[in-house]
PDB file of C-alpha atoms in Angstrom:
ATOM      1  CA  UNK A 927       6.335   3.521  -1.479  1.00 59.00           C
ATOM      2  CA  UNK A 928       8.210   0.317  -0.480  1.00 69.00           C
ATOM      3  CA  UNK A 929       6.325  -2.770  -1.877  1.00 78.00           C
ATOM      4  CA  UNK A 930       6.011  -1.483  -5.640  1.00 80.00           C
ATOM      5  CA  UNK A 931       9.776  -0.541  -6.027  1.00 81.00           C
ATOM      6  CA  UNK A 932      10.752  -3.742  -4.227  1.00 83.00           C
ATOM      7  CA  UNK A 933       8.732  -6.014  -6.514  1.00 86.00           C
ATOM      8  CA  UNK A 934       9.587  -3.962  -9.875  1.00 84.00           C
ATOM      9  CA  UNK A 935      13.356  -4.041  -9.143  1.00 85.00           C
ATOM     10  CA  UNK A 936      13.355  -7.756  -8.165  1.00 87.00           C
ATOM     11  CA  UNK A 937      11.220  -8.679 -11.387  1.00 86.00           C
ATOM     12  CA  UNK A 938      13.449  -6.499 -13.822  1.00 83.00           C
ATOM     13  CA  UNK A 939      16.628  -8.228 -12.091  1.00 85.00           C
ATOM     14  CA  UNK A 940      15.104 -11.764 -12.638  1.00 85.00           C
ATOM     15  CA  UNK A 941      14.310 -10.753 -16.202  1.00 83.00           C
ATOM     16  CA  UNK A 942      17.807  -9.734 -16.931  1.00 81.00           C
ATOM     17  CA  UNK A 943      19.376 -12.659 -15.228  1.00 84.00           C
ATOM     18  CA  UNK A 944      16.820 -15.190 -16.636  1.00 83.00           C
ATOM     19  CA  UNK A 945      16.406 -16.844 -13.052  1.00 85.00           C
ATOM     20  CA  UNK A 946      14.691 -16.233  -9.857  1.00 86.00           C
ATOM     21  CA  UNK A 947      17.209 -17.673  -7.277  1.00 86.00           C
ATOM     22  CA  UNK A 948      18.829 -14.309  -6.619  1.00 85.00           C
ATOM     23  CA  UNK A 949      18.073 -13.963  -2.832  1.00 84.00           C
ATOM     24  CA  UNK A 950      20.346 -15.026  -0.260  1.00 78.00           C
ATOM     25  CA  UNK A 951      17.547 -15.268   2.455  1.00 79.00           C
ATOM     26  CA  UNK A 952      13.755 -15.539   2.194  1.00 79.00           C
ATOM     27  CA  UNK A 953      13.387 -12.027   3.464  1.00 79.00           C
ATOM     28  CA  UNK A 954      16.153 -10.344   1.359  1.00 78.00           C
ATOM     29  CA  UNK A 955      15.034  -6.757   1.065  1.00 77.00           C
ATOM     30  CA  UNK A 956      15.816  -3.072   2.354  1.00 71.00           C
ATOM     31  CA  UNK A 957      16.555  -3.452   6.204  1.00 68.00           C
ATOM     32  CA  UNK A 958      17.651  -0.476   8.075  1.00 62.00           C
ATOM     33  CA  UNK A 959      21.050   0.576   6.683  1.00 66.00           C
ATOM     34  CA  UNK A 960      21.483  -2.105   4.123  1.00 70.00           C
ATOM     35  CA  UNK A 961      19.742  -2.899   0.999  1.00 73.00           C
ATOM     36  CA  UNK A 962      19.066  -6.398  -0.748  1.00 80.00           C
ATOM     37  CA  UNK A 963      22.014  -8.590  -1.551  1.00 80.00           C
ATOM     38  CA  UNK A 964      20.745  -9.161  -5.031  1.00 83.00           C
ATOM     39  CA  UNK A 965      20.492  -5.521  -6.196  1.00 79.00           C
ATOM     40  CA  UNK A 966      24.131  -4.619  -7.143  1.00 78.00           C
ATOM     41  CA  UNK A 967      25.267  -8.075  -8.007  1.00 82.00           C
ATOM     42  CA  UNK A 968      26.092  -8.915 -11.737  1.00 84.00           C
ATOM     43  CA  UNK A 969      24.184 -11.633 -13.473  1.00 82.00           C
ATOM     44  CA  UNK A 970      27.287 -13.474 -14.344  1.00 83.00           C
ATOM     45  CA  UNK A 971      27.761 -14.114 -10.753  1.00 84.00           C
ATOM     46  CA  UNK A 972      24.564 -16.365 -10.742  1.00 83.00           C
ATOM     47  CA  UNK A 973      25.398 -18.373 -13.806  1.00 82.00           C
ATOM     48  CA  UNK A 974      23.698 -18.870 -17.061  1.00 82.00           C
ATOM     49  CA  UNK A 975      20.020 -18.077 -17.423  1.00 81.00           C
ATOM     50  CA  UNK A 976      17.524 -20.859 -16.290  1.00 81.00           C
ATOM     51  CA  UNK A 977      14.589 -19.467 -18.221  1.00 78.00           C
ATOM     52  CA  UNK A 978      15.211 -19.128 -22.080  1.00 72.00           C
ATOM     53  CA  UNK A 979      13.979 -15.889 -23.766  1.00 64.00           C
ATOM     54  CA  UNK A 980      10.882 -16.500 -25.823  1.00 59.00           C
ATOM     55  CA  UNK A 981       8.874 -13.846 -27.686  1.00 50.00           C
ATOM     56  CA  UNK A 982      10.009 -11.229 -25.248  1.00 51.00           C
ATOM     57  CA  UNK A 983       9.056 -13.282 -22.183  1.00 58.00           C
ATOM     58  CA  UNK A 984      11.691 -14.972 -19.964  1.00 69.00           C
ATOM     59  CA  UNK A 985      10.602 -15.439 -16.358  1.00 81.00           C
ATOM     60  CA  UNK A 986       6.844 -16.283 -15.906  1.00 81.00           C
ATOM     61  CA  UNK A 987       4.766 -14.725 -13.216  1.00 83.00           C
ATOM     62  CA  UNK A 988       4.276 -17.990 -11.402  1.00 84.00           C
ATOM     63  CA  UNK A 989       8.013 -18.202 -10.887  1.00 87.00           C
ATOM     64  CA  UNK A 990       8.424 -14.653  -9.639  1.00 88.00           C
ATOM     65  CA  UNK A 991       5.559 -14.358  -7.382  1.00 90.00           C
ATOM     66  CA  UNK A 992       6.643 -16.838  -4.735  1.00 90.00           C
ATOM     67  CA  UNK A 993       9.982 -14.912  -4.537  1.00 90.00           C
ATOM     68  CA  UNK A 994       8.336 -11.642  -3.421  1.00 90.00           C
ATOM     69  CA  UNK A 995       5.284 -13.147  -1.521  1.00 89.00           C
ATOM     70  CA  UNK A 996       7.034 -12.900   2.034  1.00 89.00           C
ATOM     71  CA  UNK A 997       7.771  -9.241   1.622  1.00 88.00           C
ATOM     72  CA  UNK A 998       4.303  -8.561   0.230  1.00 90.00           C
ATOM     73  CA  UNK A 999       2.374 -10.297   2.836  1.00 92.00           C
ATOM     74  CA  UNK A1000       4.355  -8.737   5.616  1.00 90.00           C
ATOM     75  CA  UNK A1001       3.863  -5.398   4.062  1.00 88.00           C
ATOM     76  CA  UNK A1002       0.021  -6.088   3.790  1.00 90.00           C
ATOM     77  CA  UNK A1003      -0.030  -7.047   7.614  1.00 91.00           C
ATOM     78  CA  UNK A1004       1.777  -3.895   8.429  1.00 88.00           C
ATOM     79  CA  UNK A1005      -0.845  -1.888   6.559  1.00 87.00           C
ATOM     80  CA  UNK A1006      -3.615  -3.711   8.369  1.00 88.00           C
ATOM     81  CA  UNK A1007      -2.096  -2.927  11.716  1.00 89.00           C
ATOM     82  CA  UNK A1008      -1.877   0.835  10.665  1.00 84.00           C
ATOM     83  CA  UNK A1009      -5.551   0.805  10.496  1.00 84.00           C
ATOM     84  CA  UNK A1010      -6.047  -0.038  13.977  1.00 86.00           C
ATOM     85  CA  UNK A1011      -5.447   3.526  15.711  1.00 83.00           C
ATOM     86  CA  UNK A1012      -8.365   5.089  13.942  1.00 79.00           C
ATOM     87  CA  UNK A1013     -10.690   2.247  15.081  1.00 84.00           C
ATOM     88  CA  UNK A1014      -9.398   2.347  18.741  1.00 83.00           C
ATOM     89  CA  UNK A1015      -9.628   6.186  19.009  1.00 78.00           C
ATOM     90  CA  UNK A1016     -13.157   5.971  17.481  1.00 75.00           C
ATOM     91  CA  UNK A1017     -14.277   3.276  19.885  1.00 80.00           C
ATOM     92  CA  UNK A1018     -12.781   4.967  22.852  1.00 76.00           C
ATOM     93  CA  UNK A1019     -14.703   8.082  21.826  1.00 70.00           C
ATOM     94  CA  UNK A1020     -17.937   6.110  21.636  1.00 70.00           C
ATOM     95  CA  UNK A1021     -17.371   4.453  24.907  1.00 69.00           C
ATOM     96  CA  UNK A1022     -16.681   7.875  26.598  1.00 62.00           C
ATOM     97  CA  UNK A1023     -20.126   9.091  25.295  1.00 56.00           C
ATOM     98  CA  UNK A1024     -18.659  11.761  23.090  1.00 53.00           C
ATOM     99  CA  UNK A1025     -19.054  12.315  19.356  1.00 49.00           C
ATOM    100  CA  UNK A1026     -16.105  11.814  17.216  1.00 47.00           C
ATOM    101  CA  UNK A1027     -14.571  14.894  15.628  1.00 51.00           C
ATOM    102  CA  UNK A1028     -14.169  13.262  12.266  1.00 49.00           C
ATOM    103  CA  UNK A1029     -17.863  12.285  12.236  1.00 50.00           C
ATOM    104  CA  UNK A1030     -18.999  15.875  13.102  1.00 51.00           C
ATOM    105  CA  UNK A1031     -16.654  17.334  10.532  1.00 51.00           C
ATOM    106  CA  UNK A1032     -18.168  14.924   8.101  1.00 51.00           C
ATOM    107  CA  UNK A1033     -21.683  16.172   8.805  1.00 53.00           C
ATOM    108  CA  UNK A1034     -20.731  19.702   8.923  1.00 51.00           C
ATOM    109  CA  UNK A1035     -18.588  19.797   5.813  1.00 51.00           C
ATOM    110  CA  UNK A1036     -18.225  23.163   4.225  1.00 47.00           C
ATOM    111  CA  UNK A1037     -19.967  23.824   0.913  1.00 51.00           C
ATOM    112  CA  UNK A1038     -16.813  25.808  -0.216  1.00 51.00           C
ATOM    113  CA  UNK A1039     -15.227  22.374  -1.543  1.00 54.00           C
ATOM    114  CA  UNK A1040     -14.892  22.711  -5.207  1.00 55.00           C
ATOM    115  CA  UNK A1041     -13.803  20.315  -7.951  1.00 63.00           C
ATOM    116  CA  UNK A1042     -15.056  17.127  -9.452  1.00 67.00           C
ATOM    117  CA  UNK A1043     -12.885  14.866  -7.287  1.00 60.00           C
ATOM    118  CA  UNK A1044     -13.551  16.712  -4.021  1.00 62.00           C
ATOM    119  CA  UNK A1045     -17.403  16.409  -4.655  1.00 66.00           C
ATOM    120  CA  UNK A1046     -17.160  12.740  -5.658  1.00 62.00           C
ATOM    121  CA  UNK A1047     -15.123  11.914  -2.448  1.00 59.00           C
ATOM    122  CA  UNK A1048     -17.711  13.914  -0.360  1.00 64.00           C
ATOM    123  CA  UNK A1049     -20.497  11.874  -1.925  1.00 65.00           C
ATOM    124  CA  UNK A1050     -18.791   8.677  -1.281  1.00 60.00           C
ATOM    125  CA  UNK A1051     -18.006   9.744   2.486  1.00 59.00           C
ATOM    126  CA  UNK A1052     -21.774  10.499   2.815  1.00 62.00           C
ATOM    127  CA  UNK A1053     -22.717   7.296   1.333  1.00 59.00           C
ATOM    128  CA  UNK A1054     -20.544   5.338   3.657  1.00 59.00           C
ATOM    129  CA  UNK A1055     -22.003   7.250   6.679  1.00 57.00           C
ATOM    130  CA  UNK A1056     -25.627   6.641   5.735  1.00 56.00           C
ATOM    131  CA  UNK A1057     -24.915   2.863   5.122  1.00 54.00           C
ATOM    132  CA  UNK A1058     -22.875   2.394   8.258  1.00 53.00           C
ATOM    133  CA  UNK A1059     -25.337  -0.135   9.594  1.00 55.00           C
ATOM    134  CA  UNK A1060     -24.434  -2.499   6.804  1.00 60.00           C
ATOM    135  CA  UNK A1061     -20.683  -2.495   7.838  1.00 69.00           C
ATOM    136  CA  UNK A1062     -20.411  -6.396   8.280  1.00 79.00           C
ATOM    137  CA  UNK A1063     -17.501  -8.651   7.740  1.00 84.00           C
ATOM    138  CA  UNK A1064     -17.859  -8.837   3.893  1.00 85.00           C
ATOM    139  CA  UNK A1065     -18.266  -5.036   3.391  1.00 82.00           C
ATOM    140  CA  UNK A1066     -15.173  -4.386   5.651  1.00 85.00           C
ATOM    141  CA  UNK A1067     -13.290  -7.057   3.448  1.00 87.00           C
ATOM    142  CA  UNK A1068     -14.187  -5.408   0.262  1.00 84.00           C
ATOM    143  CA  UNK A1069     -13.268  -1.946   1.553  1.00 82.00           C
ATOM    144  CA  UNK A1070      -9.780  -3.261   2.665  1.00 85.00           C
ATOM    145  CA  UNK A1071      -9.222  -5.191  -0.511  1.00 85.00           C
ATOM    146  CA  UNK A1072      -9.707  -2.377  -2.864  1.00 79.00           C
ATOM    147  CA  UNK A1073      -7.006   0.380  -3.029  1.00 70.00           C
ATOM    148  CA  UNK A1074      -8.803   3.437  -1.824  1.00 65.00           C
ATOM    149  CA  UNK A1075      -8.241   6.565   0.490  1.00 62.00           C
ATOM    150  CA  UNK A1076     -11.513   6.065   2.452  1.00 62.00           C
ATOM    151  CA  UNK A1077     -10.664   3.077   4.522  1.00 69.00           C
ATOM    152  CA  UNK A1078      -9.599   5.284   7.480  1.00 66.00           C
ATOM    153  CA  UNK A1079     -13.039   6.586   7.403  1.00 68.00           C
ATOM    154  CA  UNK A1080     -14.409   3.018   7.260  1.00 72.00           C
ATOM    155  CA  UNK A1081     -12.095   2.162  10.516  1.00 77.00           C
ATOM    156  CA  UNK A1082     -13.525   5.312  12.256  1.00 76.00           C
ATOM    157  CA  UNK A1083     -17.143   4.312  11.515  1.00 76.00           C
ATOM    158  CA  UNK A1084     -16.518   0.648  12.717  1.00 80.00           C
ATOM    159  CA  UNK A1085     -15.321   2.041  16.012  1.00 79.00           C
ATOM    160  CA  UNK A1086     -18.114   4.542  16.283  1.00 74.00           C
ATOM    161  CA  UNK A1087     -20.769   2.119  15.574  1.00 76.00           C
ATOM    162  CA  UNK A1088     -19.702  -0.653  17.618  1.00 79.00           C
ATOM    163  CA  UNK A1089     -18.275  -3.217  15.169  1.00 83.00           C
ATOM    164  CA  UNK A1090     -16.528  -6.025  17.203  1.00 88.00           C
ATOM    165  CA  UNK A1091     -12.723  -5.811  17.022  1.00 88.00           C
ATOM    166  CA  UNK A1092     -12.085  -9.306  15.758  1.00 90.00           C
ATOM    167  CA  UNK A1093     -14.547  -8.899  12.966  1.00 90.00           C
ATOM    168  CA  UNK A1094     -12.969  -5.603  12.039  1.00 89.00           C
ATOM    169  CA  UNK A1095      -9.334  -6.815  12.262  1.00 91.00           C
ATOM    170  CA  UNK A1096      -9.765 -10.164  10.612  1.00 93.00           C
ATOM    171  CA  UNK A1097     -11.511  -8.670   7.662  1.00 91.00           C
ATOM    172  CA  UNK A1098      -9.113  -5.930   7.316  1.00 91.00           C
ATOM    173  CA  UNK A1099      -6.008  -8.521   7.703  1.00 93.00           C
ATOM    174  CA  UNK A1100      -7.526 -10.755   5.007  1.00 94.00           C
ATOM    175  CA  UNK A1101      -8.376  -7.847   2.664  1.00 91.00           C
ATOM    176  CA  UNK A1102      -4.898  -5.978   2.914  1.00 91.00           C
ATOM    177  CA  UNK A1103      -2.548  -8.830   3.579  1.00 91.00           C
ATOM    178  CA  UNK A1104      -3.949 -11.402   1.039  1.00 93.00           C
ATOM    179  CA  UNK A1105      -6.314  -9.814  -1.510  1.00 92.00           C
ATOM    180  CA  UNK A1106      -5.041  -6.375  -2.162  1.00 91.00           C
ATOM    181  CA  UNK A1107      -1.381  -7.414  -1.767  1.00 91.00           C
ATOM    182  CA  UNK A1108      -1.687 -10.100  -4.381  1.00 91.00           C
ATOM    183  CA  UNK A1109      -3.663  -7.757  -6.713  1.00 91.00           C
ATOM    184  CA  UNK A1110      -0.833  -5.343  -6.556  1.00 89.00           C
ATOM    185  CA  UNK A1111       1.996  -7.707  -6.680  1.00 91.00           C
ATOM    186  CA  UNK A1112       0.513  -9.557  -9.906  1.00 89.00           C
ATOM    187  CA  UNK A1113      -0.094  -6.250 -11.552  1.00 86.00           C
ATOM    188  CA  UNK A1114       3.453  -4.980 -11.044  1.00 86.00           C
ATOM    189  CA  UNK A1115       4.991  -8.319 -11.961  1.00 86.00           C
ATOM    190  CA  UNK A1116       2.936  -8.377 -15.125  1.00 82.00           C
ATOM    191  CA  UNK A1117       4.180  -4.945 -16.225  1.00 78.00           C
ATOM    192  CA  UNK A1118       7.719  -5.538 -15.403  1.00 78.00           C
ATOM    193  CA  UNK A1119       8.153  -9.013 -16.831  1.00 76.00           C
ATOM    194  CA  UNK A1120       6.652  -7.929 -20.048  1.00 70.00           C
ATOM    195  CA  UNK A1121       3.518 -10.144 -19.961  1.00 66.00           C
ATOM    196  CA  UNK A1122       1.057  -7.398 -19.863  1.00 63.00           C
ATOM    197  CA  UNK A1123       3.184  -5.392 -22.309  1.00 65.00           C
ATOM    198  CA  UNK A1124       3.353  -8.305 -24.755  1.00 68.00           C
ATOM    199  CA  UNK A1125      -0.443  -8.802 -24.588  1.00 68.00           C
ATOM    200  CA  UNK A1126      -0.902  -5.119 -25.416  1.00 66.00           C
ATOM    201  CA  UNK A1127       1.607  -5.346 -28.228  1.00 67.00           C
ATOM    202  CA  UNK A1128      -0.264  -8.413 -29.741  1.00 71.00           C
ATOM    203  CA  UNK A1129      -3.666  -6.611 -29.541  1.00 72.00           C
ATOM    204  CA  UNK A1130      -2.008  -3.390 -31.143  1.00 70.00           C
ATOM    205  CA  UNK A1131      -0.421  -5.489 -33.928  1.00 70.00           C
ATOM    206  CA  UNK A1132      -3.920  -7.281 -34.409  1.00 73.00           C
ATOM    207  CA  UNK A1133      -5.643  -3.820 -34.659  1.00 73.00           C
ATOM    208  CA  UNK A1134      -3.146  -2.517 -37.025  1.00 70.00           C
ATOM    209  CA  UNK A1135      -3.277  -5.593 -39.184  1.00 70.00           C
ATOM    210  CA  UNK A1136      -7.010  -4.691 -39.906  1.00 72.00           C
ATOM    211  CA  UNK A1137      -5.889  -1.214 -41.165  1.00 71.00           C
ATOM    212  CA  UNK A1138      -5.297  -1.328 -45.032  1.00 70.00           C
ATOM    213  CA  UNK A1139      -1.665  -0.570 -45.845  1.00 68.00           C
ATOM    214  CA  UNK A1140      -0.126  -1.700 -42.485  1.00 66.00           C
ATOM    215  CA  UNK A1141       0.219  -5.273 -43.272  1.00 66.00           C
ATOM    216  CA  UNK A1142       3.427  -4.907 -45.135  1.00 69.00           C
ATOM    217  CA  UNK A1143       4.968  -2.710 -42.396  1.00 69.00           C
ATOM    218  CA  UNK A1144       4.081  -4.961 -39.602  1.00 66.00           C
ATOM    219  CA  UNK A1145       6.864  -7.598 -39.896  1.00 70.00           C
ATOM    220  CA  UNK A1146       9.648  -4.825 -39.592  1.00 73.00           C
ATOM    221  CA  UNK A1147       7.717  -3.040 -36.783  1.00 69.00           C
ATOM    222  CA  UNK A1148       7.432  -6.411 -34.838  1.00 68.00           C
ATOM    223  CA  UNK A1149      11.064  -7.290 -35.340  1.00 72.00           C
ATOM    224  CA  UNK A1150      12.236  -3.869 -34.224  1.00 72.00           C
ATOM    225  CA  UNK A1151      10.216  -3.937 -31.023  1.00 65.00           C
ATOM    226  CA  UNK A1152      11.454  -7.428 -30.101  1.00 64.00           C
ATOM    227  CA  UNK A1153      14.923  -6.115 -30.870  1.00 68.00           C
ATOM    228  CA  UNK A1154      14.615  -3.248 -28.345  1.00 64.00           C
ATOM    229  CA  UNK A1155      13.015  -5.389 -25.689  1.00 58.00           C
ATOM    230  CA  UNK A1156      15.856  -7.981 -25.986  1.00 60.00           C
ATOM    231  CA  UNK A1157      18.529  -5.287 -25.768  1.00 61.00           C
ATOM    232  CA  UNK A1158      16.744  -3.753 -22.790  1.00 54.00           C
ATOM    233  CA  UNK A1159      16.527  -7.110 -20.968  1.00 53.00           C
ATOM    234  CA  UNK A1160      19.986  -8.089 -21.697  1.00 54.00           C
ATOM    235  CA  UNK A1161      22.289  -8.410 -18.494  1.00 53.00           C
ATOM    236  CA  UNK A1162      24.776  -5.577 -18.047  1.00 52.00           C
ATOM    237  CA  UNK A1163      28.394  -6.454 -18.503  1.00 55.00           C
ATOM    238  CA  UNK A1164      30.302  -7.406 -15.244  1.00 51.00           C
ATOM    239  CA  UNK A1165      31.573  -4.248 -13.618  1.00 48.00           C
ATOM    240  CA  UNK A1166      35.124  -3.919 -12.218  1.00 48.00           C
ATOM    241  CA  UNK A1167      35.515  -4.305  -8.531  1.00 44.00           C
ATOM    242  CA  UNK A1168      37.247  -0.950  -8.176  1.00 48.00           C
ATOM    243  CA  UNK A1169      34.466   1.102  -9.791  1.00 44.00           C
ATOM    244  CA  UNK A1170      31.380  -0.733  -8.266  1.00 45.00           C
ATOM    245  CA  UNK A1171      29.642   1.372  -5.827  1.00 43.00           C
ATOM    246  CA  UNK A1172      26.829   0.989  -3.470  1.00 46.00           C
ATOM    247  CA  UNK A1173      24.279   3.631  -4.176  1.00 45.00           C
ATOM    248  CA  UNK A1174      21.224   1.830  -2.602  1.00 45.00           C
ATOM    249  CA  UNK A1175      22.323   2.557   1.050  1.00 46.00           C
ATOM    250  CA  UNK A1176      22.851   6.257   0.343  1.00 46.00           C
ATOM    251  CA  UNK A1177      19.578   6.871  -1.524  1.00 51.00           C
ATOM    252  CA  UNK A1178      16.639   4.612  -1.107  1.00 55.00           C
ATOM    253  CA  UNK A1179      17.599   3.258   2.328  1.00 54.00           C
ATOM    254  CA  UNK A1180      18.257   6.659   3.886  1.00 62.00           C
ATOM    255  CA  UNK A1181      15.036   8.072   2.495  1.00 67.00           C
ATOM    256  CA  UNK A1182      12.985   5.157   3.557  1.00 60.00           C
ATOM    257  CA  UNK A1183      14.395   5.036   6.988  1.00 62.00           C
ATOM    258  CA  UNK A1184      13.752   8.752   7.471  1.00 71.00           C
ATOM    259  CA  UNK A1185      10.193   8.305   6.247  1.00 67.00           C
ATOM    260  CA  UNK A1186       9.485   5.521   8.672  1.00 61.00           C
ATOM    261  CA  UNK A1187      10.959   7.233  11.767  1.00 69.00           C
ATOM    262  CA  UNK A1188       8.880  10.412  10.891  1.00 74.00           C
ATOM    263  CA  UNK A1189       5.852   8.333  10.643  1.00 66.00           C
ATOM    264  CA  UNK A1190       6.523   6.701  13.995  1.00 62.00           C
ATOM    265  CA  UNK A1191       7.289   9.941  15.669  1.00 73.00           C
ATOM    266  CA  UNK A1192       4.150  11.431  14.392  1.00 71.00           C
ATOM    267  CA  UNK A1193       1.917   8.512  15.652  1.00 61.00           C
ATOM    268  CA  UNK A1194       3.620   8.596  19.070  1.00 67.00           C
ATOM    269  CA  UNK A1195       3.033  12.297  19.410  1.00 74.00           C
ATOM    270  CA  UNK A1196      -0.672  11.766  18.310  1.00 70.00           C
ATOM    271  CA  UNK A1197      -1.048   9.166  21.062  1.00 67.00           C
ATOM    272  CA  UNK A1198       0.518  11.450  23.634  1.00 72.00           C
ATOM    273  CA  UNK A1199      -1.617  14.324  22.468  1.00 74.00           C
ATOM    274  CA  UNK A1200      -4.797  12.312  22.434  1.00 70.00           C
ATOM    275  CA  UNK A1201      -4.117  10.899  25.978  1.00 72.00           C
ATOM    276  CA  UNK A1202      -3.429  14.278  27.322  1.00 76.00           C
ATOM    277  CA  UNK A1203      -6.479  15.671  25.860  1.00 77.00           C
ATOM    278  CA  UNK A1204      -8.592  12.775  27.308  1.00 76.00           C
ATOM    279  CA  UNK A1205      -6.981  13.186  30.741  1.00 78.00           C
ATOM    280  CA  UNK A1206      -7.693  17.012  30.783  1.00 81.00           C
ATOM    281  CA  UNK A1207     -11.196  16.461  29.767  1.00 80.00           C
ATOM    282  CA  UNK A1208     -11.760  14.200  32.564  1.00 81.00           C
ATOM    283  CA  UNK A1209     -10.232  16.495  35.094  1.00 84.00           C
ATOM    284  CA  UNK A1210     -12.356  19.285  33.773  1.00 83.00           C
ATOM    285  CA  UNK A1211     -15.458  17.115  33.947  1.00 82.00           C
ATOM    286  CA  UNK A1212     -14.709  16.280  37.575  1.00 85.00           C
ATOM    287  CA  UNK A1213     -14.126  20.082  38.363  1.00 84.00           C
ATOM    288  CA  UNK A1214     -17.436  20.917  36.818  1.00 84.00           C
ATOM    289  CA  UNK A1215     -19.231  18.071  38.680  1.00 83.00           C
ATOM    290  CA  UNK A1216     -17.725  19.364  41.852  1.00 83.00           C
ATOM    291  CA  UNK A1217     -18.797  22.988  41.272  1.00 83.00           C
ATOM    292  CA  UNK A1218     -22.300  21.892  40.300  1.00 83.00           C
ATOM    293  CA  UNK A1219     -22.536  19.849  43.566  1.00 80.00           C
ATOM    294  CA  UNK A1220     -21.382  22.781  45.649  1.00 79.00           C
ATOM    295  CA  UNK A1221     -23.781  25.167  43.848  1.00 77.00           C
ATOM    296  CA  UNK A1222     -26.635  22.764  44.435  1.00 77.00           C
ATOM    297  CA  UNK A1223     -25.635  22.417  48.169  1.00 75.00           C
ATOM    298  CA  UNK A1224     -25.438  25.970  48.778  1.00 74.00           C
ATOM    299  CA  UNK A1225     -28.806  26.484  47.165  1.00 73.00           C
ATOM    300  CA  UNK A1226     -30.500  23.833  49.453  1.00 68.00           C
ATOM    301  CA  UNK A1227     -28.836  25.346  52.615  1.00 66.00           C
ATOM    302  CA  UNK A1228     -30.233  28.762  51.699  1.00 62.00           C
TER     303      UNK A1228
END
């Protein structure tokens, strides 16, 4: 929700301006009530392009990647920290001697789930549960590096089966903050700076060149495609100061801050609820033990 649009917008801006020195600070991105300084600035304010346009490519991936690495790595660290609550809750349940509800629901999952995707996810969950004894550092690293919706389950199992904290956290941190982050970042940059699209275009032209009758039409088709890309990547004319408006603060920033606060409040209420349930359970266990002792004492006295 945050990292993808940020990298895409910066890459498109760098391609339009033909340079990467757009940021006013190393961490120049959406922050609370303000957006990045480079988003609404005209390319003419930065000067002439540093990278010349060549075959639809202007700014290479190797130049854009360092400009967005700080935000990407910090985002990865945040996602790694977000995997700790399932681990700690599962470990606390294991230390208290109780079975985790998520593990019981997995074992007693209903047969009413229909659909290919639901069946496939259920099969993967059961496979993870049956191979939980193989949750070593490398396995956790692989699960954290690949975008998947099952890593919460892996964190639950790591806590339930006593995987040490530092083994779980370091593998998760490396997988999410380094491996997964750079996979996603490189892919988004490759799409937005036309490298991947240019490769697909070349492959398509090569395939069409093998078809009889297309050889004569390929030069015109290639010229039109490149003309369209150059028109798209051309910087917009400078806007007048009286008509320039700030739209980022109203739209994306407000939505993002609302989502973040809702997530934090939800996490806080979950912690309070889990703590209250644990306290109530201990009180009930104490009362039950006291009643048992009284009953046994009265039985012996009789």
